[in-house]
Each structure stands twice: as structure tokens, then as C-alpha cells.
XYZ file of N, CA and C in Angstrom:
261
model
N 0.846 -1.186 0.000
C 0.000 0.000 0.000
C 0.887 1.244 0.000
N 0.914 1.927 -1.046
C 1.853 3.530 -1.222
C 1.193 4.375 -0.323
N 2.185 5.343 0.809
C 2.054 6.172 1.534
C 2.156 7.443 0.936
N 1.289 7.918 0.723
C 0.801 8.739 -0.092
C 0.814 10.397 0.483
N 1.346 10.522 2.017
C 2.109 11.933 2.603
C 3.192 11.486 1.871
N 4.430 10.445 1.981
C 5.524 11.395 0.994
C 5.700 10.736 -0.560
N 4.565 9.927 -1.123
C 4.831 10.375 -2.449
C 3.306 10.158 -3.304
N 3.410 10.294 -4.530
C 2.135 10.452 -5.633
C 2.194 9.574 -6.591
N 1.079 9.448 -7.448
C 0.843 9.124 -8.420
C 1.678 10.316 -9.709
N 2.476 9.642 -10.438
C 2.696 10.840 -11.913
C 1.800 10.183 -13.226
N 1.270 10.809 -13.405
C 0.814 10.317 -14.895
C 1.846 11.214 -15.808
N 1.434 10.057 -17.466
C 2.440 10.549 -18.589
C 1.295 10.133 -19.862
N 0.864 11.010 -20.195
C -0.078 10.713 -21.732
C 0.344 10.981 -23.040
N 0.070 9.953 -23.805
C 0.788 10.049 -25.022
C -0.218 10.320 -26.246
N -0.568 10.829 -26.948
C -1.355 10.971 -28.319
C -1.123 9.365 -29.100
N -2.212 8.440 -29.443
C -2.287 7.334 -29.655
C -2.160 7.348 -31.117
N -2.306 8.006 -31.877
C -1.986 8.045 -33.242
C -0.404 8.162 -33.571
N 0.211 8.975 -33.125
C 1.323 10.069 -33.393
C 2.360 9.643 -32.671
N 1.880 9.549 -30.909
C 2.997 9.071 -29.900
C 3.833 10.253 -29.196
N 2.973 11.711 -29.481
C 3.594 13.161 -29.358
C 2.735 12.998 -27.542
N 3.675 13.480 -27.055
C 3.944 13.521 -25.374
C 2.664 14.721 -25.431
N 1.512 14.407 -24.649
C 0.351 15.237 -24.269
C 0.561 15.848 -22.985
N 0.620 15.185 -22.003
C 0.618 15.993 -20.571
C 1.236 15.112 -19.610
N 1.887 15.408 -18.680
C 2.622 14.847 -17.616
C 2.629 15.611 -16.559
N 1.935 14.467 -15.366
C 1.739 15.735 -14.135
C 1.031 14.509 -12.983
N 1.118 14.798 -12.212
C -0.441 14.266 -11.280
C -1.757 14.303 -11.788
N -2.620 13.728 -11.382
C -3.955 13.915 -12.021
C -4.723 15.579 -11.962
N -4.716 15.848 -10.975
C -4.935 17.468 -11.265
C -4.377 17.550 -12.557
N -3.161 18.209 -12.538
C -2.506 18.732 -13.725
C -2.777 17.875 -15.108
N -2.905 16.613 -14.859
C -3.207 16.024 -16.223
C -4.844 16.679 -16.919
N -5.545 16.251 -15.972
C -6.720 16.460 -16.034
C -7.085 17.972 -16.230
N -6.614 18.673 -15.696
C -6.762 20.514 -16.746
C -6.516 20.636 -17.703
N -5.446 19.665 -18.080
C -4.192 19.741 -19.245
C -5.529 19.373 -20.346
N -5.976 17.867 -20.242
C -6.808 17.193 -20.751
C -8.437 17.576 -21.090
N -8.446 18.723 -20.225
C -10.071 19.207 -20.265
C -11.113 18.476 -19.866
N -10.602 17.708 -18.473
C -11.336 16.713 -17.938
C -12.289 17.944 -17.060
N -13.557 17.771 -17.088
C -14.039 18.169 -15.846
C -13.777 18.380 -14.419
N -13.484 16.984 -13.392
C -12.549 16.750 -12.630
C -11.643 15.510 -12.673
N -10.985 15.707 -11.544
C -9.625 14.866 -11.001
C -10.149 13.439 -10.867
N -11.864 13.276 -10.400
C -12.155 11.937 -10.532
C -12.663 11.542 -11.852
N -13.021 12.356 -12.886
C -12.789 11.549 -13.843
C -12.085 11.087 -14.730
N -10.915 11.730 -14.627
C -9.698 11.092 -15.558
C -9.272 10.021 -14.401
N -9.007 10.091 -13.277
C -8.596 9.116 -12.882
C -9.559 7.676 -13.227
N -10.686 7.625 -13.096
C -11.799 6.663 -13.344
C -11.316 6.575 -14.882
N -11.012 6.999 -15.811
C -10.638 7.123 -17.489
C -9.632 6.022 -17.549
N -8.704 6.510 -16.770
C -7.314 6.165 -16.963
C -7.318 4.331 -16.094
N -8.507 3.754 -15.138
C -8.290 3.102 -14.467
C -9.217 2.177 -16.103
N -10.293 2.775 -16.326
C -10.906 1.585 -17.823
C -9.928 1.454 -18.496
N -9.126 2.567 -18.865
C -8.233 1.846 -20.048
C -6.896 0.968 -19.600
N -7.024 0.920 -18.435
C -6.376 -0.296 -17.744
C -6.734 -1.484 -17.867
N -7.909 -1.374 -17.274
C -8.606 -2.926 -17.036
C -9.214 -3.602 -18.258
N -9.282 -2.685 -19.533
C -10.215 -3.143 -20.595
C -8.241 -3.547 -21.888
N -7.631 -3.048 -21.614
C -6.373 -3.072 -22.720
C -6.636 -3.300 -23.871
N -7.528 -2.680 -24.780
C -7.724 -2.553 -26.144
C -6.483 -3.062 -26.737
N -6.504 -3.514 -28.314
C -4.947 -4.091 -28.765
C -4.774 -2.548 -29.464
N -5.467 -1.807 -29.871
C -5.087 -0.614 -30.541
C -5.743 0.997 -29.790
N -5.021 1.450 -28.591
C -5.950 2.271 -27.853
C -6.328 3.586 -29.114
N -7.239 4.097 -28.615
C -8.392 4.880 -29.673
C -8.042 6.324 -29.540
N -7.418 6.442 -28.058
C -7.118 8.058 -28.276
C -5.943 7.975 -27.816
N -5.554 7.690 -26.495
C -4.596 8.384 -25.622
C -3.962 6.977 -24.844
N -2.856 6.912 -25.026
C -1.941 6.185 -24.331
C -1.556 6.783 -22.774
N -1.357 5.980 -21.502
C -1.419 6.432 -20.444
C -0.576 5.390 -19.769
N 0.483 5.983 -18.565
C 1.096 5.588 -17.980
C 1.107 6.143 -16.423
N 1.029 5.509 -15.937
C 0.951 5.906 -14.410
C 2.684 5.247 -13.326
N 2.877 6.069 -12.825
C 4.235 5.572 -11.893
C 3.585 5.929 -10.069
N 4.177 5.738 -9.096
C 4.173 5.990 -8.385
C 5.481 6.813 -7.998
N 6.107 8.260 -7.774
C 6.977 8.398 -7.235
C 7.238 9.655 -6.037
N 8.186 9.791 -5.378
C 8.124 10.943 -4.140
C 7.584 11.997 -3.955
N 7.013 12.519 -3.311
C 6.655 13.549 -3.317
C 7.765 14.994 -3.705
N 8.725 14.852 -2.827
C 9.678 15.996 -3.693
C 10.537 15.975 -4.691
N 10.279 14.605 -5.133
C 10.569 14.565 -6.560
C 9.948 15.940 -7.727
N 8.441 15.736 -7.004
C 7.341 16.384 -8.297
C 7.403 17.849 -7.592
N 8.239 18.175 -6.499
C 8.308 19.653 -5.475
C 6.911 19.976 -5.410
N 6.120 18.674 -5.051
C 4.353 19.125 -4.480
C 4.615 19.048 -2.613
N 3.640 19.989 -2.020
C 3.842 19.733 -0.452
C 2.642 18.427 -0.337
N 2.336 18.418 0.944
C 2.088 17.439 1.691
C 0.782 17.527 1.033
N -0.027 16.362 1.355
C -1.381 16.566 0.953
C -2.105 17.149 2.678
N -3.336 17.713 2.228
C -3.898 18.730 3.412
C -4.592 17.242 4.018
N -4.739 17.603 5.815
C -5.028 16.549 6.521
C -6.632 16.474 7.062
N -7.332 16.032 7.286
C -8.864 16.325 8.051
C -8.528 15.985 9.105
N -9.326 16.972 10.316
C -8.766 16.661 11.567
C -7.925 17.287 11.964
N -6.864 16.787 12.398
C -5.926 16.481 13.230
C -5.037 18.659 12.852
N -5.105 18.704 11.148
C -4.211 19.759 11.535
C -4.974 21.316 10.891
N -6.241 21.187 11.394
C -7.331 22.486 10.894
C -6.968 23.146 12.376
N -7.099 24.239 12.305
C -7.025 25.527 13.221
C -8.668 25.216 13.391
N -9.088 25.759 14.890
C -10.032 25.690 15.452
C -10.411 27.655 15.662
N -11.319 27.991 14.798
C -11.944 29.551 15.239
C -12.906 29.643 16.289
């Protein structure tokens, strides 16, 4: 199970025709890049064209890594709880 305070998911999308580098980022950033609505639906996108592996994908080639967080110089992810200021 990836501990996910010190590192992320990177995605890397490729144009499936061509093979010309589309967007590389975390899902946020992919997903603006991409003109996804939100962050859960490219991720939900990116998890079908996993599980289904077409022999010829139709749009977009996709790669997912897991790596550090200050690799990608993102901070921590925000916590519930424990580190909200109380007004």
C-alpha cells in the first residue's frame, strides 16, 4: 500500500496516433491539461483503459508511476482533523 504523505501518483499521456507527449503531471494537472471536468474523472478514465487493454488504444496512451513527493516539489497533501485551526 503507497504512503501517499511522501509520495504520488505521476501520470504521462501520449497521443495514440502520433505518440507526441500530451501531458505529464499528477492527475490534477493532467486532467486541466486534458479538459477533464474533474480529477475523478480522468482518474476513473485512466483506471478503464487499464482494465479493458484494447490491442489498438483509440485516443490516448497512459502511464501511471508511483513516485516521491519531492521529486514532483508538491507539499504534503492537506489533513482532516488532526491539523485544521479551530476559530
Amino acid at each position: 500500500m503507497p504512503n501517499f504523505y511522501s509520495s504520488c501518483y505521476w501520470y504521462t499521456v501520449w497521443e495514440a496516433k502520433t505518440g507526441n507527449l500530451i501531458a505529464s503531471g499528477t492527475s490534477a494537472m493532467v486532467a486541466r491539461r486534458l479538459g477533464y471536468k474533474g480529477t475523478a474523472a480522468f482518474t476513473t478514465h485512466y483506471s478503464h483503459t487499464q482494465t479493458r487493454k484494447p490491442k489498438n488504444p483509440y485516443k490516448y496512451i497512459m502511464q501511471r508511476e508511483l513516485i516521491e513527493r519531492r521529486e514532483a516539489e508538491l507539499p504534503p497533501p492537506r489533513t482532516r482533523g488532526k491539523g485544521r485551526k479551530k476559530s
